[in-house]
XYZ file of N, CA and C in Angstrom:
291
model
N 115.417 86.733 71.145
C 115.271 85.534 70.345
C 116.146 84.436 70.952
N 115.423 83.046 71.637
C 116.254 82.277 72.033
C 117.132 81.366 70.845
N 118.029 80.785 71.643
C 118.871 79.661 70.473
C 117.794 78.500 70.181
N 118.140 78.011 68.689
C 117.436 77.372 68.263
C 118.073 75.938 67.271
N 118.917 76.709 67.259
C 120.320 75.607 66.584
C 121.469 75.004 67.203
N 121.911 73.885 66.996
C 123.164 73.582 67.924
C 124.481 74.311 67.734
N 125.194 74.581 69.096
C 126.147 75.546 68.726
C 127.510 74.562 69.477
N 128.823 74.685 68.592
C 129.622 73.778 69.519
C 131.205 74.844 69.188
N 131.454 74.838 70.792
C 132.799 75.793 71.043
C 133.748 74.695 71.969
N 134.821 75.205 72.047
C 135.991 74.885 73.269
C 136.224 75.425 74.246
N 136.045 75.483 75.459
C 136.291 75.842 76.509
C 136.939 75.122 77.811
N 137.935 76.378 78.187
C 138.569 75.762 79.347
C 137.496 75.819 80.999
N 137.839 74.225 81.518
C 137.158 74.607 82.635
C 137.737 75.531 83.722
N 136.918 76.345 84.349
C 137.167 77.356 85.541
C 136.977 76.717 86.989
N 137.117 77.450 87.850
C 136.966 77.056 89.323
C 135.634 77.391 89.562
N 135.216 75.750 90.359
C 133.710 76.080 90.298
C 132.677 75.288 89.468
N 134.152 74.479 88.578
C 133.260 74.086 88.056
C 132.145 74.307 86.895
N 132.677 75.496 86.053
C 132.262 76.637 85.062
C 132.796 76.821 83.858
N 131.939 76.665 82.778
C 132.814 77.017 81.481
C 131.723 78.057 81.218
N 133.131 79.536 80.438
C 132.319 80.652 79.795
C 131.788 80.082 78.526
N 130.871 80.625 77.876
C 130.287 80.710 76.968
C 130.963 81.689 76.443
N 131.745 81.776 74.509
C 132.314 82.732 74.079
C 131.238 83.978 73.733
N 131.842 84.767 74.204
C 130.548 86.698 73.980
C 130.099 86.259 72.050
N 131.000 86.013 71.567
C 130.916 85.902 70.035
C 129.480 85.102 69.815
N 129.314 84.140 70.468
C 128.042 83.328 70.733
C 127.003 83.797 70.873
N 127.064 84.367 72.674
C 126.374 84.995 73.285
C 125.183 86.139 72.423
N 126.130 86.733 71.866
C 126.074 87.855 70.832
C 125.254 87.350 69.594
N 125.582 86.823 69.058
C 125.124 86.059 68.015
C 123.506 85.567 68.086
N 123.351 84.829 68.615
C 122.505 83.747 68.924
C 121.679 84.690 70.124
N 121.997 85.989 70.659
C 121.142 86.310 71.941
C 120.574 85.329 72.533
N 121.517 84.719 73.632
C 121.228 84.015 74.256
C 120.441 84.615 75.456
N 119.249 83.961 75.931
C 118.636 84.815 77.189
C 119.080 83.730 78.186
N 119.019 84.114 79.515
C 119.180 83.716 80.743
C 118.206 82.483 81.505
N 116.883 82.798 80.520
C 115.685 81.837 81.392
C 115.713 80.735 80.537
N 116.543 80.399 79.311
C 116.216 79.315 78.623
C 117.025 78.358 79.180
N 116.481 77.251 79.058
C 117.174 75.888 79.263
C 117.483 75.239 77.990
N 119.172 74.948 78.092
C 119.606 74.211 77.273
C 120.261 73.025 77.392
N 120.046 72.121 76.722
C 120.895 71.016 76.312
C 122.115 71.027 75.994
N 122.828 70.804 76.988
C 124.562 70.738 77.195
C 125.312 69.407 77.058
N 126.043 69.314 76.098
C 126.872 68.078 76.205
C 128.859 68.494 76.576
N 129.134 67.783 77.297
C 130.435 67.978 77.114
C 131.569 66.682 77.027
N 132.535 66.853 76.642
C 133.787 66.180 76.776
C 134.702 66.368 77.311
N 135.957 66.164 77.551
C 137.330 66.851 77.561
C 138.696 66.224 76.533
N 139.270 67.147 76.174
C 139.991 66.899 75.186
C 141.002 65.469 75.727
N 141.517 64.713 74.854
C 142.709 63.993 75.338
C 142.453 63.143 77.051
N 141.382 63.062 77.236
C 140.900 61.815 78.047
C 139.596 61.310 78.364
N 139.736 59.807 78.243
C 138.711 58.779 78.120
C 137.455 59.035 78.802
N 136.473 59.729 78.904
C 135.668 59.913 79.489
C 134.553 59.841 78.692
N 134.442 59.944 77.402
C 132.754 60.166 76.477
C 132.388 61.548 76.851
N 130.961 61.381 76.120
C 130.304 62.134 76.018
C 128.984 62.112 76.935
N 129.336 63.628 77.745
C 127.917 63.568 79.043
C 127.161 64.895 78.619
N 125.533 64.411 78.833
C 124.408 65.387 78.455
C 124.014 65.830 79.838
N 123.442 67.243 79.743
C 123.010 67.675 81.392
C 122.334 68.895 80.659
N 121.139 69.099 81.678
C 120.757 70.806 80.833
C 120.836 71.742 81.934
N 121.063 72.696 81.754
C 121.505 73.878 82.619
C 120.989 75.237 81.871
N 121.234 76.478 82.599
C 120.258 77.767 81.885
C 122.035 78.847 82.074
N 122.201 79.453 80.977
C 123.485 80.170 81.480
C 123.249 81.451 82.582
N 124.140 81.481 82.957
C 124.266 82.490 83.898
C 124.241 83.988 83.426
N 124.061 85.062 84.291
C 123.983 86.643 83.899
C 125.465 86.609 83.743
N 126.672 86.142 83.626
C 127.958 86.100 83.753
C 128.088 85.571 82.359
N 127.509 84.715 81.710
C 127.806 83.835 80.487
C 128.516 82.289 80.943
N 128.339 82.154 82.106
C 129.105 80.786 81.988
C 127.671 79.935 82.576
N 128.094 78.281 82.485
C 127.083 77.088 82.628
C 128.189 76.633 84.008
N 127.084 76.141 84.832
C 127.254 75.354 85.321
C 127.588 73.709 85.432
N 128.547 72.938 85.517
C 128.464 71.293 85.127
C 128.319 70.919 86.534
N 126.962 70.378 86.737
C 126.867 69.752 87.896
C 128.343 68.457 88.290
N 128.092 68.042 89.738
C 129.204 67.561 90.192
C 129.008 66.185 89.301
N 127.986 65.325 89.181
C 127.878 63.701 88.719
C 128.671 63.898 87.347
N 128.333 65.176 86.343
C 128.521 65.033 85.259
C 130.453 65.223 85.292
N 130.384 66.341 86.324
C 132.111 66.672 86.377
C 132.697 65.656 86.972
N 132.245 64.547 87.869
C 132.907 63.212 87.900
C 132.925 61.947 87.195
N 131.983 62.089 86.191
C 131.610 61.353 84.942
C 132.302 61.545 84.165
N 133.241 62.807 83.820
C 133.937 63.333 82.726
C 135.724 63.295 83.388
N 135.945 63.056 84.923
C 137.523 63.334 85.428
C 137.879 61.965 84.786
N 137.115 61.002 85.073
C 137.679 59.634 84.550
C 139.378 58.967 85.594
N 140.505 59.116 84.897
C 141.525 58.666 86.066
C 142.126 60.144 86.285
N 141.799 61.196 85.650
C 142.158 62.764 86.583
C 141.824 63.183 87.579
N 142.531 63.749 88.819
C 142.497 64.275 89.855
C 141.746 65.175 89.893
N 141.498 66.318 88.957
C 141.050 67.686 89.091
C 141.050 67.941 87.593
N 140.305 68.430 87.017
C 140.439 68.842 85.131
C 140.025 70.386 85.221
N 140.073 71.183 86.606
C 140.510 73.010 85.938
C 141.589 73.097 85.250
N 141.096 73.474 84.050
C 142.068 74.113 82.981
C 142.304 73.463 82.000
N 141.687 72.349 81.702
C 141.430 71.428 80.944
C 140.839 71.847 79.972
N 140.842 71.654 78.130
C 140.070 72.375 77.524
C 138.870 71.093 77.388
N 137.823 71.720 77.245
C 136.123 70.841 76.805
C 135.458 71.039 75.540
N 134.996 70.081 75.022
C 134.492 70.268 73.984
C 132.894 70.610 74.299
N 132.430 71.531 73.999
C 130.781 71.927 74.333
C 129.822 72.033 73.811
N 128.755 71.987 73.655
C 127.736 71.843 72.663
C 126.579 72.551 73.222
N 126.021 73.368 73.239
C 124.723 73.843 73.431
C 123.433 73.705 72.324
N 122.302 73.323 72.821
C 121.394 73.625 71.807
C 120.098 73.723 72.450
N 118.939 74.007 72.236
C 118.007 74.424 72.708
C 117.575 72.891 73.420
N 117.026 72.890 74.751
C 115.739 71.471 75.292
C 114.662 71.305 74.662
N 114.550 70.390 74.167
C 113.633 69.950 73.523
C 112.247 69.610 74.382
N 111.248 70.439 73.739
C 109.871 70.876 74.435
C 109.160 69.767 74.387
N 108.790 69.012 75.841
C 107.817 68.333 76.510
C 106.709 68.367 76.278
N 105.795 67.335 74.916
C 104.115 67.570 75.017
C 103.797 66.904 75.333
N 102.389 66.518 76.232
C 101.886 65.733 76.711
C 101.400 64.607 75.135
């Protein structure tokens, strides 16, 4: 059963460029691997807003943040591994002609 509701956690970014998805989630919501979701993120305590990107999680549980969005979000930071993010997942919204 894919996600169908918006789900919003904290996560620190990893190397790479990667935030896990908490198992508690994962678990929950059975998240599958082939879905594409609608990702928003932030980072706590600097000026950057709010950036949307969709990505599919990994067999690992973590998302990928492409590079535009992870330089959209450093703002005047050097590097933000280890930084906590505010995250949002929710299902992509289906394309009808």
């Amino acid at each position: 059963m894919p996600l169908k509701t918006r789900v919003s956690f904290d996560a620190a970014l990893e190397r790479c460029s990667k935030v896990q998805v908490p198992n508690v989630i994962r678990w929950e919501f059975k998240l599958e691997t082939d879905q594409v979701l609608k990702v928003s993120a932030s980072v706590h305590n600097v000026p950057s807003g709010l950036h949307f990107f969709y990505a599919k999680i990994g067999k690992d549980g973590r998302i990928l943040i492409p590079k535009v969005t992870l330089l959209a979000l450093q703002g005047r930071e050097p590097n933000l591994t280890g930084y906590l993010l505010d995250v949002t997942i929710e299902p992509a919204s289906e394309v009808k002609p």
